[in-house]
Amino acid sequence: MVGSRPYPADQVELSFIRTLHGGVQYVLAKSTNNVELINLIQAHLSTSAEQFKRGDFSVAELMHGFIMPGLAQLKLAKPDDIKFEYRALENGGKIHYSSDYPQFVSALHEWLEARAREHSNTDIPDHKLQHLTNSD
C-alpha cells in the first residue's frame, strides 16, 4: 500500500463486490463495540464519497498510487456520470459505485478488483446476495 488508512487495517474487514453497474465497497469494524473505530470508518467513507462525486480521487491516489487500474478512466468522468452513494452501517459503512456508461462501469470493475486484491477481500456473508440482481 502506498499511503496510510485513517483506521487500523487489522481491526476492519474490507469487501469489494462487483455489480452489474459498478460495485460496492464495505468497511466494517471487526468489533461492533469499537464506537471510535466505527466513527472513523464512517467519516472516512462519507468524505471519500463526497470527494469522488467532485472528481477528486486524491485520497485514493495517496492510498493506492497513481497507476491503480481504472483510476485514470474514473478521473475523466463528468459530475453525475458515476454515482457514489455512501451509507452508514451499524458497524461501519459502504459506498455503492454505479454508472450507466460502459466505460465507467468497466473502470469501476477494474478499480474495485485491484483494491480487492490489494486488501485481501473479505467475504462478508449476505452482502453478495444483496447485489446479485439486475436492479443494481
Tab-separated table of C-alpha atoms in Angstrom:
chain	number	residue	atom	x	y	z
A	1	MET	CA	0.000	0.000	0.000
A	2	VAL	CA	1.247	3.476	-0.855
A	3	GLY	CA	-0.352	5.664	1.833
A	4	SER	CA	-1.930	5.009	5.194
A	5	ARG	CA	-5.524	4.376	6.165
A	6	PRO	CA	-7.277	6.564	8.708
A	7	TYR	CA	-8.056	3.418	10.730
A	8	PRO	CA	-6.072	0.308	11.768
A	9	ALA	CA	-6.221	-2.260	8.961
A	10	ASP	CA	-6.134	-5.215	11.340
A	11	GLN	CA	-9.342	-4.047	13.032
A	12	VAL	CA	-11.555	-3.876	9.935
A	13	GLU	CA	-12.992	-6.159	7.293
A	14	LEU	CA	-12.912	-4.857	3.732
A	15	SER	CA	-15.101	-6.191	0.970
A	16	PHE	CA	-15.319	-5.078	-2.653
A	17	ILE	CA	-18.228	-6.583	-4.566
A	18	ARG	CA	-18.585	-6.236	-8.317
A	19	THR	CA	-22.128	-5.495	-9.522
A	20	LEU	CA	-23.791	-5.115	-12.913
A	21	HIS	CA	-23.432	-1.318	-12.894
A	22	GLY	CA	-20.290	-0.931	-10.776
A	23	GLY	CA	-19.745	-2.239	-7.290
A	24	VAL	CA	-19.944	-1.849	-3.552
A	25	GLN	CA	-17.199	-1.268	-1.015
A	26	TYR	CA	-17.784	-2.286	2.597
A	27	VAL	CA	-15.572	-1.276	5.503
A	28	LEU	CA	-16.726	-2.901	8.736
A	29	ALA	CA	-15.263	-2.873	12.239
A	30	LYS	CA	-14.440	-6.376	13.470
A	31	SER	CA	-15.658	-5.323	16.918
A	32	THR	CA	-19.143	-3.820	16.996
A	33	ASN	CA	-18.290	-2.300	20.388
A	34	ASN	CA	-15.498	-0.122	18.986
A	35	VAL	CA	-17.510	3.085	18.535
A	36	GLU	CA	-14.415	5.219	17.926
A	37	LEU	CA	-13.315	2.965	15.045
A	38	ILE	CA	-16.820	2.870	13.573
A	39	ASN	CA	-16.909	6.679	13.649
A	40	LEU	CA	-13.510	6.820	11.872
A	41	ILE	CA	-14.718	4.412	9.181
A	42	GLN	CA	-17.936	6.344	8.629
A	43	ALA	CA	-16.180	9.716	8.475
A	44	HIS	CA	-13.606	8.383	6.002
A	45	LEU	CA	-16.167	6.762	3.690
A	46	SER	CA	-18.519	9.742	3.809
A	47	THR	CA	-15.686	12.153	2.961
A	48	SER	CA	-14.360	9.844	0.236
A	49	ALA	CA	-17.769	9.567	-1.441
A	50	GLU	CA	-18.165	13.363	-1.443
A	51	GLN	CA	-14.682	13.821	-2.917
A	52	PHE	CA	-15.332	11.197	-5.599
A	53	LYS	CA	-18.575	12.976	-6.555
A	54	ARG	CA	-16.480	16.074	-7.261
A	55	GLY	CA	-13.994	14.067	-9.329
A	56	ASP	CA	-11.372	14.311	-6.588
A	57	PHE	CA	-9.540	10.986	-6.293
A	58	SER	CA	-6.503	12.421	-4.495
A	59	VAL	CA	-7.047	10.343	-1.344
A	60	ALA	CA	-7.380	7.168	-3.442
A	61	GLU	CA	-4.180	8.115	-5.272
A	62	LEU	CA	-2.379	8.746	-1.998
A	63	MET	CA	-3.511	5.426	-0.528
A	64	HIS	CA	-3.241	3.243	-3.637
A	65	GLY	CA	-0.917	5.021	-6.066
A	66	PHE	CA	-1.433	6.965	-9.272
A	67	ILE	CA	-1.374	3.916	-11.549
A	68	MET	CA	-4.197	1.993	-9.860
A	69	PRO	CA	-6.196	0.134	-12.557
A	70	GLY	CA	-9.327	2.021	-13.624
A	71	LEU	CA	-8.437	5.233	-11.795
A	72	ALA	CA	-7.349	7.250	-14.849
A	73	GLN	CA	-10.672	6.496	-16.569
A	74	LEU	CA	-12.674	7.359	-13.430
A	75	LYS	CA	-10.964	10.742	-13.297
A	76	LEU	CA	-12.326	11.509	-16.794
A	77	ALA	CA	-15.947	11.229	-15.640
A	78	LYS	CA	-18.086	14.341	-15.514
A	79	PRO	CA	-20.303	15.023	-12.497
A	80	ASP	CA	-23.216	12.576	-12.465
A	81	ASP	CA	-21.527	10.136	-14.903
A	82	ILE	CA	-20.843	7.963	-11.864
A	83	LYS	CA	-22.920	7.764	-8.686
A	84	PHE	CA	-21.098	7.457	-5.361
A	85	GLU	CA	-23.646	6.691	-2.639
A	86	TYR	CA	-22.385	6.441	0.923
A	87	ARG	CA	-24.416	4.734	3.638
A	88	ALA	CA	-23.544	4.333	7.295
A	89	LEU	CA	-23.963	0.834	8.683
A	90	GLU	CA	-24.240	-0.273	12.292
A	91	ASN	CA	-20.633	-1.500	12.319
A	92	GLY	CA	-19.080	0.701	9.608
A	93	GLY	CA	-20.197	1.873	6.201
A	94	LYS	CA	-20.377	1.263	2.493
A	95	ILE	CA	-20.072	3.131	-0.776
A	96	HIS	CA	-22.146	1.998	-3.741
A	97	TYR	CA	-20.496	2.919	-7.047
A	98	SER	CA	-22.600	2.839	-10.233
A	99	SER	CA	-22.783	4.232	-13.737
A	100	ASP	CA	-24.928	3.885	-16.837
A	101	TYR	CA	-21.850	4.364	-19.049
A	102	PRO	CA	-20.000	1.163	-20.013
A	103	GLN	CA	-16.555	2.782	-19.946
A	104	PHE	CA	-17.074	3.873	-16.334
A	105	VAL	CA	-18.629	0.558	-15.285
A	106	SER	CA	-15.538	-1.149	-16.680
A	107	ALA	CA	-13.262	1.317	-14.868
A	108	LEU	CA	-15.151	0.760	-11.605
A	109	HIS	CA	-14.761	-3.004	-12.017
A	110	GLU	CA	-11.005	-2.665	-12.638
A	111	TRP	CA	-10.574	-0.268	-9.718
A	112	LEU	CA	-12.580	-2.318	-7.231
A	113	GLU	CA	-10.964	-5.597	-8.284
A	114	ALA	CA	-7.490	-4.070	-7.836
A	115	ARG	CA	-8.477	-2.837	-4.390
A	116	ALA	CA	-9.861	-6.270	-3.508
A	117	ARG	CA	-6.529	-7.867	-4.480
A	118	GLU	CA	-4.592	-5.263	-2.513
A	119	HIS	CA	-6.661	-5.603	0.651
A	120	SER	CA	-7.361	-9.347	0.590
A	121	ASN	CA	-11.089	-9.067	0.072
A	122	THR	CA	-13.212	-10.425	2.924
A	123	ASP	CA	-16.248	-12.497	2.037
A	124	ILE	CA	-18.969	-10.949	4.192
A	125	PRO	CA	-21.998	-13.271	4.441
A	126	ASP	CA	-25.239	-11.979	2.901
A	127	HIS	CA	-23.625	-8.903	1.336
A	128	LYS	CA	-23.037	-10.507	-2.070
A	129	LEU	CA	-26.621	-11.749	-2.141
A	130	GLN	CA	-27.854	-8.173	-1.835
A	131	HIS	CA	-26.052	-7.194	-5.053
A	132	LEU	CA	-26.698	-10.067	-7.454
A	133	THR	CA	-29.803	-8.668	-9.114
A	134	ASN	CA	-30.101	-6.525	-12.223
A	135	SER	CA	-31.684	-3.759	-10.139
A	136	ASP	CA	-28.219	-2.596	-9.058
